[in-house]
PDB file of C-alpha atoms in Angstrom:
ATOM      1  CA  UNK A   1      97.688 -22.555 -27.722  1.00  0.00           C
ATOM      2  CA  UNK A   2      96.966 -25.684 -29.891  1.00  0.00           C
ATOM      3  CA  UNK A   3      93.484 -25.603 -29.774  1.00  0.00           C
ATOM      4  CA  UNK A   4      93.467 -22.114 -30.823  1.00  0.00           C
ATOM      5  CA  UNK A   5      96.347 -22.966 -33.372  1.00  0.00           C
ATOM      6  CA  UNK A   6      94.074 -25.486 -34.575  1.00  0.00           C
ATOM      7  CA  UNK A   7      90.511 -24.732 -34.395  1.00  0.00           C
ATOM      8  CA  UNK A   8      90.226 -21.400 -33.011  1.00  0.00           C
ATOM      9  CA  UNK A   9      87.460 -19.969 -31.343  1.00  0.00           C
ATOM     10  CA  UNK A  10      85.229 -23.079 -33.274  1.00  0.00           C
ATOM     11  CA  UNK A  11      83.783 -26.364 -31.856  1.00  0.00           C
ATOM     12  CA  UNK A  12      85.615 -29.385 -31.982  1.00  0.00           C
ATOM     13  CA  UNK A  13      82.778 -31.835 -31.840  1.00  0.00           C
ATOM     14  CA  UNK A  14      82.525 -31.551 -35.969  1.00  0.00           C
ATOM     15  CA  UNK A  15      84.377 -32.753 -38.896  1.00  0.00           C
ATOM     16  CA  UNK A  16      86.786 -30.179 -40.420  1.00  0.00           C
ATOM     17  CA  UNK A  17      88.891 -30.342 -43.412  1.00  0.00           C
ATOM     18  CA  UNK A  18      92.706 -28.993 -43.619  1.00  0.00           C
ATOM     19  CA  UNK A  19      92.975 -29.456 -47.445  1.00  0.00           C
ATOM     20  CA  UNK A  20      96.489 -29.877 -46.904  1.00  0.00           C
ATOM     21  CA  UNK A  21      98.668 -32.198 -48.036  1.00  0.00           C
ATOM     22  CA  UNK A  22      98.190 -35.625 -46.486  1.00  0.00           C
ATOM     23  CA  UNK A  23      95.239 -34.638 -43.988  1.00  0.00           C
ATOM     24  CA  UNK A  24      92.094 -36.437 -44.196  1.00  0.00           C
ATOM     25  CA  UNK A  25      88.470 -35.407 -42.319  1.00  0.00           C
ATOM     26  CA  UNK A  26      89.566 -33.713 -38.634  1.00  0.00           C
ATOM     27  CA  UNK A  27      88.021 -33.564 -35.477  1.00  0.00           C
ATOM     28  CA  UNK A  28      88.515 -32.925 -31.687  1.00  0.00           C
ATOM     29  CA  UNK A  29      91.067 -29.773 -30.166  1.00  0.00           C
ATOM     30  CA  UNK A  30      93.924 -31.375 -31.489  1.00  0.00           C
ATOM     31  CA  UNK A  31      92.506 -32.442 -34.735  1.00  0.00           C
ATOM     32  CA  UNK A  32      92.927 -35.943 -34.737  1.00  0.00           C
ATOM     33  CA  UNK A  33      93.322 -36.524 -38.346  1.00  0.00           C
ATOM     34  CA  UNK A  34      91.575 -39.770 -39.638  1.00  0.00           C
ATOM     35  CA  UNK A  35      93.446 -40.532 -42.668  1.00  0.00           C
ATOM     36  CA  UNK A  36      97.301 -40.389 -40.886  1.00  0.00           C
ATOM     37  CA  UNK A  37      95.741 -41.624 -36.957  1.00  0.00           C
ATOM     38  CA  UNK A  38      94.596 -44.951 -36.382  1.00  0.00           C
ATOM     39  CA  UNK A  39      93.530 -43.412 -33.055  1.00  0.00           C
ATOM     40  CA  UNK A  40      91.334 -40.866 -35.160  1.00  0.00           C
ATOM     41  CA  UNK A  41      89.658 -43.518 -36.757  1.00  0.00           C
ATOM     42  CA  UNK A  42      89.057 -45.416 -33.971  1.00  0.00           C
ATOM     43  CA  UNK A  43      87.277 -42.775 -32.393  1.00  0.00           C
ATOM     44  CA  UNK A  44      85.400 -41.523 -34.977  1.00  0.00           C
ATOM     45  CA  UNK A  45      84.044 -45.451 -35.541  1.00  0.00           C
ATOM     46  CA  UNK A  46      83.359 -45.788 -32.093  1.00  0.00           C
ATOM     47  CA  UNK A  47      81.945 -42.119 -31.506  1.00  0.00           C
ATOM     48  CA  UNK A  48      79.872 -43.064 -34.854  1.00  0.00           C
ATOM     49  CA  UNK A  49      78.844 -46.649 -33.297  1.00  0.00           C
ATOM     50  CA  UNK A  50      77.782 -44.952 -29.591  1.00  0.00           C
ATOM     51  CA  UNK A  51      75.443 -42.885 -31.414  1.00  0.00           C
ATOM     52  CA  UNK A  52      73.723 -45.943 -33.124  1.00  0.00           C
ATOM     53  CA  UNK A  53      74.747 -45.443 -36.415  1.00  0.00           C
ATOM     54  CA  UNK A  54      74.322 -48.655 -38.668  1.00  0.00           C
ATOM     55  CA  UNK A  55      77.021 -50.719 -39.546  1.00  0.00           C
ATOM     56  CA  UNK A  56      77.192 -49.716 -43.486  1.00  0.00           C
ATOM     57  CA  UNK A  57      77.178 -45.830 -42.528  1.00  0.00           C
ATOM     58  CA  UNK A  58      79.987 -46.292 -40.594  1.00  0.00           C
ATOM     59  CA  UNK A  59      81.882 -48.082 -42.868  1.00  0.00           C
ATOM     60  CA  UNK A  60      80.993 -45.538 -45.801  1.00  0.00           C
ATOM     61  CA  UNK A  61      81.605 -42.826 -43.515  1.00  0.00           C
ATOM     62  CA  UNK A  62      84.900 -44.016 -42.759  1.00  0.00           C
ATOM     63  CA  UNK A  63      86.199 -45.083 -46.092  1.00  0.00           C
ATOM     64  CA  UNK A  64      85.289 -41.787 -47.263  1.00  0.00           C
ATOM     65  CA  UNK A  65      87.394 -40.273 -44.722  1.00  0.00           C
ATOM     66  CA  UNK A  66      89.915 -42.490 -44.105  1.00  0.00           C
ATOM     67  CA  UNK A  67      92.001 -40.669 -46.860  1.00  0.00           C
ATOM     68  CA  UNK A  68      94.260 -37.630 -48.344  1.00  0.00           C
ATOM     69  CA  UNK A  69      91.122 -35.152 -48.684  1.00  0.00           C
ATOM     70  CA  UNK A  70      92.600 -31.930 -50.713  1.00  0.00           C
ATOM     71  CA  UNK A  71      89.347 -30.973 -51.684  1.00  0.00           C
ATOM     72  CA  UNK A  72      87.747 -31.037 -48.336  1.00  0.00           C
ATOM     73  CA  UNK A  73      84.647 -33.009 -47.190  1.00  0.00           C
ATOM     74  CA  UNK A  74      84.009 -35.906 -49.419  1.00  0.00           C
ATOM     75  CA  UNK A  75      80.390 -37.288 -47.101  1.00  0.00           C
ATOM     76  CA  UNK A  76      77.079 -36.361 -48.550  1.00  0.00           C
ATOM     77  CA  UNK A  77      74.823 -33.957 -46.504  1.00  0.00           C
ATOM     78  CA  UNK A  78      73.126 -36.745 -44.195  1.00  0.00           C
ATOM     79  CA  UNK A  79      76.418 -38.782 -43.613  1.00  0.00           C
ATOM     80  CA  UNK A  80      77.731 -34.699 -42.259  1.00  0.00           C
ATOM     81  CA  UNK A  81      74.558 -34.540 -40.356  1.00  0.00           C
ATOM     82  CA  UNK A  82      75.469 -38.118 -39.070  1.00  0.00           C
ATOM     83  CA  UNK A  83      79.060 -37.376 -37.583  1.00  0.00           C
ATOM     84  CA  UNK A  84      78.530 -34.638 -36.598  1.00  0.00           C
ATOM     85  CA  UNK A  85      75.504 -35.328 -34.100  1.00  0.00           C
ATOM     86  CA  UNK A  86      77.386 -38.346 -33.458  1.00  0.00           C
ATOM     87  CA  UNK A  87      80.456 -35.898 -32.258  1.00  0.00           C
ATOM     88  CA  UNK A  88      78.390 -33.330 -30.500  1.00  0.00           C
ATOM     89  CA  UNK A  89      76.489 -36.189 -28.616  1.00  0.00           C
ATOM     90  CA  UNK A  90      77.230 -36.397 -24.957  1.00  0.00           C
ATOM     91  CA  UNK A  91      78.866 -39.875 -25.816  1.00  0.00           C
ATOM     92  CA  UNK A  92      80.761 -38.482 -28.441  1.00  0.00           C
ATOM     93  CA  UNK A  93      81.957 -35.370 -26.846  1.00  0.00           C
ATOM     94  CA  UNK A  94      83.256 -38.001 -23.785  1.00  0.00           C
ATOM     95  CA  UNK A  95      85.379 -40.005 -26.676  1.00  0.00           C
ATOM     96  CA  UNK A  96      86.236 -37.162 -28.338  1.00  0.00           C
ATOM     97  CA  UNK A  97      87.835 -35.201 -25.450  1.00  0.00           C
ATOM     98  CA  UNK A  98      89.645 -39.019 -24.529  1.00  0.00           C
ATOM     99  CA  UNK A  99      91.612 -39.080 -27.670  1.00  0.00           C
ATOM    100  CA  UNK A 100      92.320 -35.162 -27.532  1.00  0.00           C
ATOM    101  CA  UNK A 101      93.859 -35.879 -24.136  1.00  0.00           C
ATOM    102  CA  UNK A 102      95.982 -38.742 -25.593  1.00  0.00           C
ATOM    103  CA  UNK A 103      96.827 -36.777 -28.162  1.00  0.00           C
ATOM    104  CA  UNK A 104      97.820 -33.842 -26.049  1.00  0.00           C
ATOM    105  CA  UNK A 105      99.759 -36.213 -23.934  1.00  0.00           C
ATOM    106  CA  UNK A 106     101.838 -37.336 -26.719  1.00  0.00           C
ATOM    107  CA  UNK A 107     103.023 -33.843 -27.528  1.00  0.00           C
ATOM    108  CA  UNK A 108     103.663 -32.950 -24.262  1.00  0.00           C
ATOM    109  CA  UNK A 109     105.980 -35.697 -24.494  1.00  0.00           C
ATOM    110  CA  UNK A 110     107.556 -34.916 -27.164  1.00  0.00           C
ATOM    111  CA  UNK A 111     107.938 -31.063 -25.122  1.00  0.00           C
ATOM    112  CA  UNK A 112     109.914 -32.861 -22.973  1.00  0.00           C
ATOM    113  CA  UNK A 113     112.131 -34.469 -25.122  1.00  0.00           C
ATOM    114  CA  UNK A 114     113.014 -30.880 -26.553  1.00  0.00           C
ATOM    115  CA  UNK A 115     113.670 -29.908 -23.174  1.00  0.00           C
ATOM    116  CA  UNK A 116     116.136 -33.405 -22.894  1.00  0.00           C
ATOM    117  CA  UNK A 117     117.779 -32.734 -26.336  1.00  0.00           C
ATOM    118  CA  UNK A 118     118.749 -29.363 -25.005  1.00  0.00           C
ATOM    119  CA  UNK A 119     119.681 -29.765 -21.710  1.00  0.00           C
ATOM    120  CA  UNK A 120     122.164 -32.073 -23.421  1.00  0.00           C
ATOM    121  CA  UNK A 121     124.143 -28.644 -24.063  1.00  0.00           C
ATOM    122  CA  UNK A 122     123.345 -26.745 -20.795  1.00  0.00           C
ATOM    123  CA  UNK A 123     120.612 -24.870 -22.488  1.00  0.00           C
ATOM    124  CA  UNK A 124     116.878 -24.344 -21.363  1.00  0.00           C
ATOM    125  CA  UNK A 125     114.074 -23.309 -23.384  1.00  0.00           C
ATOM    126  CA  UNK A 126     112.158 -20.200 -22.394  1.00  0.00           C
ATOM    127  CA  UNK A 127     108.544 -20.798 -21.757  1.00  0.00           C
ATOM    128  CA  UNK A 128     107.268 -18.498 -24.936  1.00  0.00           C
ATOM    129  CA  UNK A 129     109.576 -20.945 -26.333  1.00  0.00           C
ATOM    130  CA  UNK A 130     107.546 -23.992 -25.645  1.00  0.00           C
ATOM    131  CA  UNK A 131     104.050 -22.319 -27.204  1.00  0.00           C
ATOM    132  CA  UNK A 132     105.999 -22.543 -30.638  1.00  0.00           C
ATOM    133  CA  UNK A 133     106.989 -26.107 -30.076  1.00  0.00           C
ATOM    134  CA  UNK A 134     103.852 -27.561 -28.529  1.00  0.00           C
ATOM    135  CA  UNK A 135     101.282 -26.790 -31.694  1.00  0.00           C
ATOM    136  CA  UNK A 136     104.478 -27.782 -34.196  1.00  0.00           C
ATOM    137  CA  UNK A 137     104.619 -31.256 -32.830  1.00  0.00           C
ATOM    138  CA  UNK A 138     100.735 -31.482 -32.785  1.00  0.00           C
ATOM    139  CA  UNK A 139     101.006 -30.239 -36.147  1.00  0.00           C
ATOM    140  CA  UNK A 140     103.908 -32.425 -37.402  1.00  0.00           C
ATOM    141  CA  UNK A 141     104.213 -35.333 -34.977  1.00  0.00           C
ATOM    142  CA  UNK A 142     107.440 -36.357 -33.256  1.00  0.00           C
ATOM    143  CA  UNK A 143     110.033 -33.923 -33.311  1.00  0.00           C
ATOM    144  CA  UNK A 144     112.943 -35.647 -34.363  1.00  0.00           C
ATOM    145  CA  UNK A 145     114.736 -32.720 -36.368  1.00  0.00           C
ATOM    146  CA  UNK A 146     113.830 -30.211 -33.883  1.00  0.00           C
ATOM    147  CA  UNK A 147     115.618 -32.250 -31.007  1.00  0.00           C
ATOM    148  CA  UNK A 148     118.876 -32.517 -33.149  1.00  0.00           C
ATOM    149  CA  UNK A 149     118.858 -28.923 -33.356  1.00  0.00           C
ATOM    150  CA  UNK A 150     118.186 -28.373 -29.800  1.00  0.00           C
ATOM    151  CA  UNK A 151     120.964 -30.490 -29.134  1.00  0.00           C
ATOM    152  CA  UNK A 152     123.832 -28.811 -31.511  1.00  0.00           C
ATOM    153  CA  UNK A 153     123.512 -29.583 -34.580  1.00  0.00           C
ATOM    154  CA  UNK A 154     122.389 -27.269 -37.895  1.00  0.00           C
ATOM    155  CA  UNK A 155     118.995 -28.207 -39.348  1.00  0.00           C
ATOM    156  CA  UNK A 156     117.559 -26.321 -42.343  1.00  0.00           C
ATOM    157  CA  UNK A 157     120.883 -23.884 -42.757  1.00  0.00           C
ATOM    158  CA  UNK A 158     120.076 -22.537 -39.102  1.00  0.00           C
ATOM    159  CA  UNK A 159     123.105 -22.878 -36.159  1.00  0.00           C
ATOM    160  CA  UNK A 160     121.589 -23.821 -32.979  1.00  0.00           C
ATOM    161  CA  UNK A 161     120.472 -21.625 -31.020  1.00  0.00           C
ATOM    162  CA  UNK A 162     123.152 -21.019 -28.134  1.00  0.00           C
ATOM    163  CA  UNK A 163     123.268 -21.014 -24.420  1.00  0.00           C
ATOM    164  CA  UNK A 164     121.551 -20.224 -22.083  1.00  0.00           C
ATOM    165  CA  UNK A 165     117.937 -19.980 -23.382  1.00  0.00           C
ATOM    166  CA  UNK A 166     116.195 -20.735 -26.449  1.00  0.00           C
ATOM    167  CA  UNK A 167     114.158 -18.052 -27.126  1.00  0.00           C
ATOM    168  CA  UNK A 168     111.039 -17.102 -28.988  1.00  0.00           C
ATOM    169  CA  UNK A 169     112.369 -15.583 -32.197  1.00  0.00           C
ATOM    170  CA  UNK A 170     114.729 -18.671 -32.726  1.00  0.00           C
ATOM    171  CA  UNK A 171     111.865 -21.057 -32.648  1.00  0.00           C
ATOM    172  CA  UNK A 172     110.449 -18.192 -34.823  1.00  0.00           C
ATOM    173  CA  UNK A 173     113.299 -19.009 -37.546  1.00  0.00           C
ATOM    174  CA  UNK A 174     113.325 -22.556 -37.329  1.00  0.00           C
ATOM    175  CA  UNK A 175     109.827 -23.021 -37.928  1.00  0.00           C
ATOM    176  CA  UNK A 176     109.682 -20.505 -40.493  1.00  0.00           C
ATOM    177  CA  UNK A 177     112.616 -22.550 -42.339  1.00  0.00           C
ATOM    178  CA  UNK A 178     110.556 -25.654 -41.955  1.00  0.00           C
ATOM    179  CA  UNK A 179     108.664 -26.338 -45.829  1.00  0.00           C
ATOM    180  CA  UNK A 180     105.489 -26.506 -43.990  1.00  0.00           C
ATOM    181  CA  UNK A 181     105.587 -23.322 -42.467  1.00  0.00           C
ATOM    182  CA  UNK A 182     106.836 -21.834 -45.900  1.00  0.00           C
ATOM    183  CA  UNK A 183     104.246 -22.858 -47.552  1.00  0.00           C
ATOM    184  CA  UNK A 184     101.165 -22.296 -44.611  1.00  0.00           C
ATOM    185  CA  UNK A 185     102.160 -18.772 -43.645  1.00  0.00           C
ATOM    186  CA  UNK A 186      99.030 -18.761 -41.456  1.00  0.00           C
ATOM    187  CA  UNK A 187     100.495 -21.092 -38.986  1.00  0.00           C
TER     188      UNK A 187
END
């Protein structure tokens, strides 16, 4: 679900650019972002180092991306060419699908923490249920507001959803009242 929420049906041994907001240069099933992850960076300079890349093009590779990018890929042709062969390298793929699984670890704990907030009211989240919250903490990071809704109180206008089971179409409304989702109907 978050790869295809992210990357669909594309490779995710390239660069990619959200032009959104505060996203930089992305890469990987998850889309480590380098301008808002440390760990994206530190992949990237390592997958970019691994594939023998001199010291200067990594460091003008990674200032370049190592920023808010609204107007998408900021590298010249060769430093593109550069990443991503460094990415799709056998090296690169290995470091790549590392941080993805850190990554993906991360939201799955913050999955569970839904689950905790509300189980604090007797309620369980349907499994549809967790498809819509998985890619929105990939997406957005921790889920701080969504727990405090899970767990009773009103966030964005919306009542919690009640017992016994959140269900699709109320994750459906609170993401939808979320300003990101407003203004990315795509997602």
């Amino acid at each position: 679900t978050i790869k295809q929420n992210e990357i669909g049906n594309q490779t995710p041994y390239v660069l990619s650019y959200a032009e959104k907001g505060k996203s930089g240069a992305s890469f990987g099933a998850m889309q480590g972002d380098t301008n808002v992850s440390a760990l994206a960076r530190n992949v990237l300079s390592n997958v970019l180092a691994a594939a023998g890349a001199a010291k200067a093009d990594i460091n003008r590779i990674m200032t370049a991306v190592s920023k808010a990018l609204p107007h998408g890929n900021p590298l010249s042709a060769a430093d593109t060419k550069l990443a991503n062969n460094a990415l799709a390298s056998p090296k690169g793929r290995k470091l790549v699908d590392a941080m993805d699984d850190r990554l993906l670890s991360d939201v799955l704990t913050g999955v569970d923490a839904c689950i905790a907030a509300a189980a604090t009211r007797k309620v369980t989240i349907s499994p549809i249920a967790h498809l819509y919250i998985a890619p929105w903490i990939n997406m957005s990071g921790p889920p701080s507001l969504l727990k405090t809704w899970l767990a009773g109180t009103p966030v964005y206008g919306l009542t919690p959803p009640p017992p016994p089971e959140v269900i699709a179409e109320e994750m459906e409304s609170y993401l939808q009242s979320t300003a990101y989702f407003q203004a990315h109907h795509r997602n």
